[in-house]
C-alpha cells in the first residue's frame, strides 16, 4: 500500500489517521504547488487531479479522504477512529458531515476565491465574488461548533475521532491562509491546543 500525498489538509488527515492507528503508510509526494497533480500522468491515477489517493497492493486506487479513512478503519478497527458500534459510527459521521459543510467547504471556497486564486483559477471554478462571504460562513461555522460541541473534549464527546483530526488539519490550514480559528471560540481554542500536541506526537513517530 502507498499514499499519493502532498502539502494540504486532506492528505495530512489521511497520514495522521494512519499514524493514529499505528499503520505504516509509505508516501509518494506529489508537488501540487507545481501542478504535477493536474498533468496527464497523475490524472490517470486520480481523474479529479487531487491528493490523497491510496494505492492498494493489487493496484486498486481509492481517492477521497472519507473513503480512504473508512477503508483503513474497516481493515484496522482498533483503535476506533470512526466508531466501534453502529451508534458511535453514526455520531462520528454526523459530526464529520457537519464539519465538512460548516468549515471545510466554505474555508476552501474562500481560499480558492482569494489568497489561492492565482494557484487555482486554471484548475477549478473559483468564486472570487463570494470569497469574503465564504470566509464569514466559516467563522459562523466555528461559532456554531463552539456552542454545540458536546462536553468531553472532542467533537464526539469523550472519543477522539477522525472528525477531530480533520478539523485540526483545517484549523491549521486556515491559520496558514488567513482564516484562523476565531479567538473568541475559547472551547475550540483549548481543543485545538490539545490536538496540535497530539498531531505533533503522531507526526514525529
Ligand atoms: N474531495 C477530495 C478533496 C481533495 C483535495 O482538494 N486535495 C487538495 C490537497 S488538500 C488538492 O489536491 N489540491 C490541489 C489541486 O486541487 O490542484 C478529498 O476529500 O480527498
PDB file of C-alpha atoms and ligand atoms in Angstrom, residues 6-14 30 32-33 35-38 42 46 48-53 63-68 100 104-105 108 112 119-120 123-124 166 170 173, ligand 1:
ATOM      1  CA  UNK A   6       1.155  16.313  -0.856  1.00  0.00           C
ATOM      2  CA  UNK A   7       1.039  19.503   1.109  1.00  0.00           C
ATOM      3  CA  UNK A   8      -2.546  20.269   2.173  1.00  0.00           C
ATOM      4  CA  UNK A   9      -5.116  19.323   4.818  1.00  0.00           C
ATOM      5  CA  UNK A  10      -6.707  16.327   3.078  1.00  0.00           C
ATOM      6  CA  UNK A  11      -3.558  14.229   2.596  1.00  0.00           C
ATOM      7  CA  UNK A  12      -2.385  15.335   6.024  1.00  0.00           C
ATOM      8  CA  UNK A  13      -5.580  13.922   7.517  1.00  0.00           C
ATOM      9  CA  UNK A  14      -5.060  10.501   5.930  1.00  0.00           C
ATOM     10  CA  UNK A  30       3.134  14.913  -5.408  1.00  0.00           C
ATOM     11  CA  UNK A  32       0.660  20.220  -6.127  1.00  0.00           C
ATOM     12  CA  UNK A  33       2.207  23.697  -5.971  1.00  0.00           C
ATOM     13  CA  UNK A  35       0.643  21.454 -10.646  1.00  0.00           C
ATOM     14  CA  UNK A  36       2.019  17.932 -11.150  1.00  0.00           C
ATOM     15  CA  UNK A  37      -1.375  16.644  -9.999  1.00  0.00           C
ATOM     16  CA  UNK A  38      -3.068  18.281 -12.972  1.00  0.00           C
ATOM     17  CA  UNK A  42      -1.437  11.954 -12.320  1.00  0.00           C
ATOM     18  CA  UNK A  46      -6.980  10.177  -9.998  1.00  0.00           C
ATOM     19  CA  UNK A  48     -10.144  14.624 -10.119  1.00  0.00           C
ATOM     20  CA  UNK A  49      -6.489  15.723 -10.046  1.00  0.00           C
ATOM     21  CA  UNK A  50      -6.371  15.870  -6.265  1.00  0.00           C
ATOM     22  CA  UNK A  51      -4.493  14.232  -3.414  1.00  0.00           C
ATOM     23  CA  UNK A  52      -4.689  11.984  -1.434  1.00  0.00           C
ATOM     24  CA  UNK A  53      -5.005   8.632  -3.222  1.00  0.00           C
ATOM     25  CA  UNK A  63      -9.443   8.529  -3.734  1.00  0.00           C
ATOM     26  CA  UNK A  64     -11.481  10.837  -1.493  1.00  0.00           C
ATOM     27  CA  UNK A  65     -10.307  11.294   2.065  1.00  0.00           C
ATOM     28  CA  UNK A  66     -13.515   9.972   3.600  1.00  0.00           C
ATOM     29  CA  UNK A  67     -13.435   6.768   1.549  1.00  0.00           C
ATOM     30  CA  UNK A  68      -9.767   6.171   2.392  1.00  0.00           C
ATOM     31  CA  UNK A 100     -17.277  19.283   6.214  1.00  0.00           C
ATOM     32  CA  UNK A 104     -14.118  22.598   5.160  1.00  0.00           C
ATOM     33  CA  UNK A 105     -16.247  23.630   2.191  1.00  0.00           C
ATOM     34  CA  UNK A 108     -11.774  26.027   0.853  1.00  0.00           C
ATOM     35  CA  UNK A 112      -9.667  29.493  -3.685  1.00  0.00           C
ATOM     36  CA  UNK A 119      -2.949  28.917  -7.908  1.00  0.00           C
ATOM     37  CA  UNK A 120      -6.449  27.590  -8.576  1.00  0.00           C
ATOM     38  CA  UNK A 123      -7.611  24.283 -12.160  1.00  0.00           C
ATOM     39  CA  UNK A 124     -11.181  24.606 -10.878  1.00  0.00           C
ATOM     40  CA  UNK A 166      -9.912  16.579  10.143  1.00  0.00           C
ATOM     41  CA  UNK A 170      -8.335  22.561   8.565  1.00  0.00           C
ATOM     42  CA  UNK A 173      -4.679  25.237   7.115  1.00  0.00           C
TER      43      UNK A 173
HETATM   44  N1  LIG B   1     -12.651  15.720  -2.064  1.00  0.00           N
HETATM   45  C1  LIG B   1     -11.215  15.482  -2.006  1.00  0.00           C
HETATM   46  C2  LIG B   1     -10.505  16.826  -1.955  1.00  0.00           C
HETATM   47  C3  LIG B   1      -9.031  16.664  -2.166  1.00  0.00           C
HETATM   48  C4  LIG B   1      -8.304  17.996  -2.324  1.00  0.00           C
HETATM   49  O1  LIG B   1      -8.909  19.053  -2.548  1.00  0.00           O
HETATM   50  N2  LIG B   1      -6.961  17.913  -2.187  1.00  0.00           N
HETATM   51  C5  LIG B   1      -6.124  19.077  -2.299  1.00  0.00           C
HETATM   52  C6  LIG B   1      -4.993  18.997  -1.274  1.00  0.00           C
HETATM   53  S1  LIG B   1      -5.646  19.275   0.353  1.00  0.00           S
HETATM   54  C7  LIG B   1      -5.521  19.127  -3.697  1.00  0.00           C
HETATM   55  O2  LIG B   1      -5.255  18.104  -4.296  1.00  0.00           O
HETATM   56  N3  LIG B   1      -5.264  20.360  -4.188  1.00  0.00           N
HETATM   57  C8  LIG B   1      -4.572  20.583  -5.415  1.00  0.00           C
HETATM   58  C9  LIG B   1      -5.476  20.826  -6.584  1.00  0.00           C
HETATM   59  O3  LIG B   1      -6.736  20.747  -6.427  1.00  0.00           O
HETATM   60  O4  LIG B   1      -4.943  21.074  -7.652  1.00  0.00           O
HETATM   61  C10 LIG B   1     -10.866  14.607  -0.801  1.00  0.00           C
HETATM   62  O5  LIG B   1     -11.637  14.612   0.167  1.00  0.00           O
HETATM   63  O6  LIG B   1      -9.859  13.906  -0.816  1.00  0.00           O
END
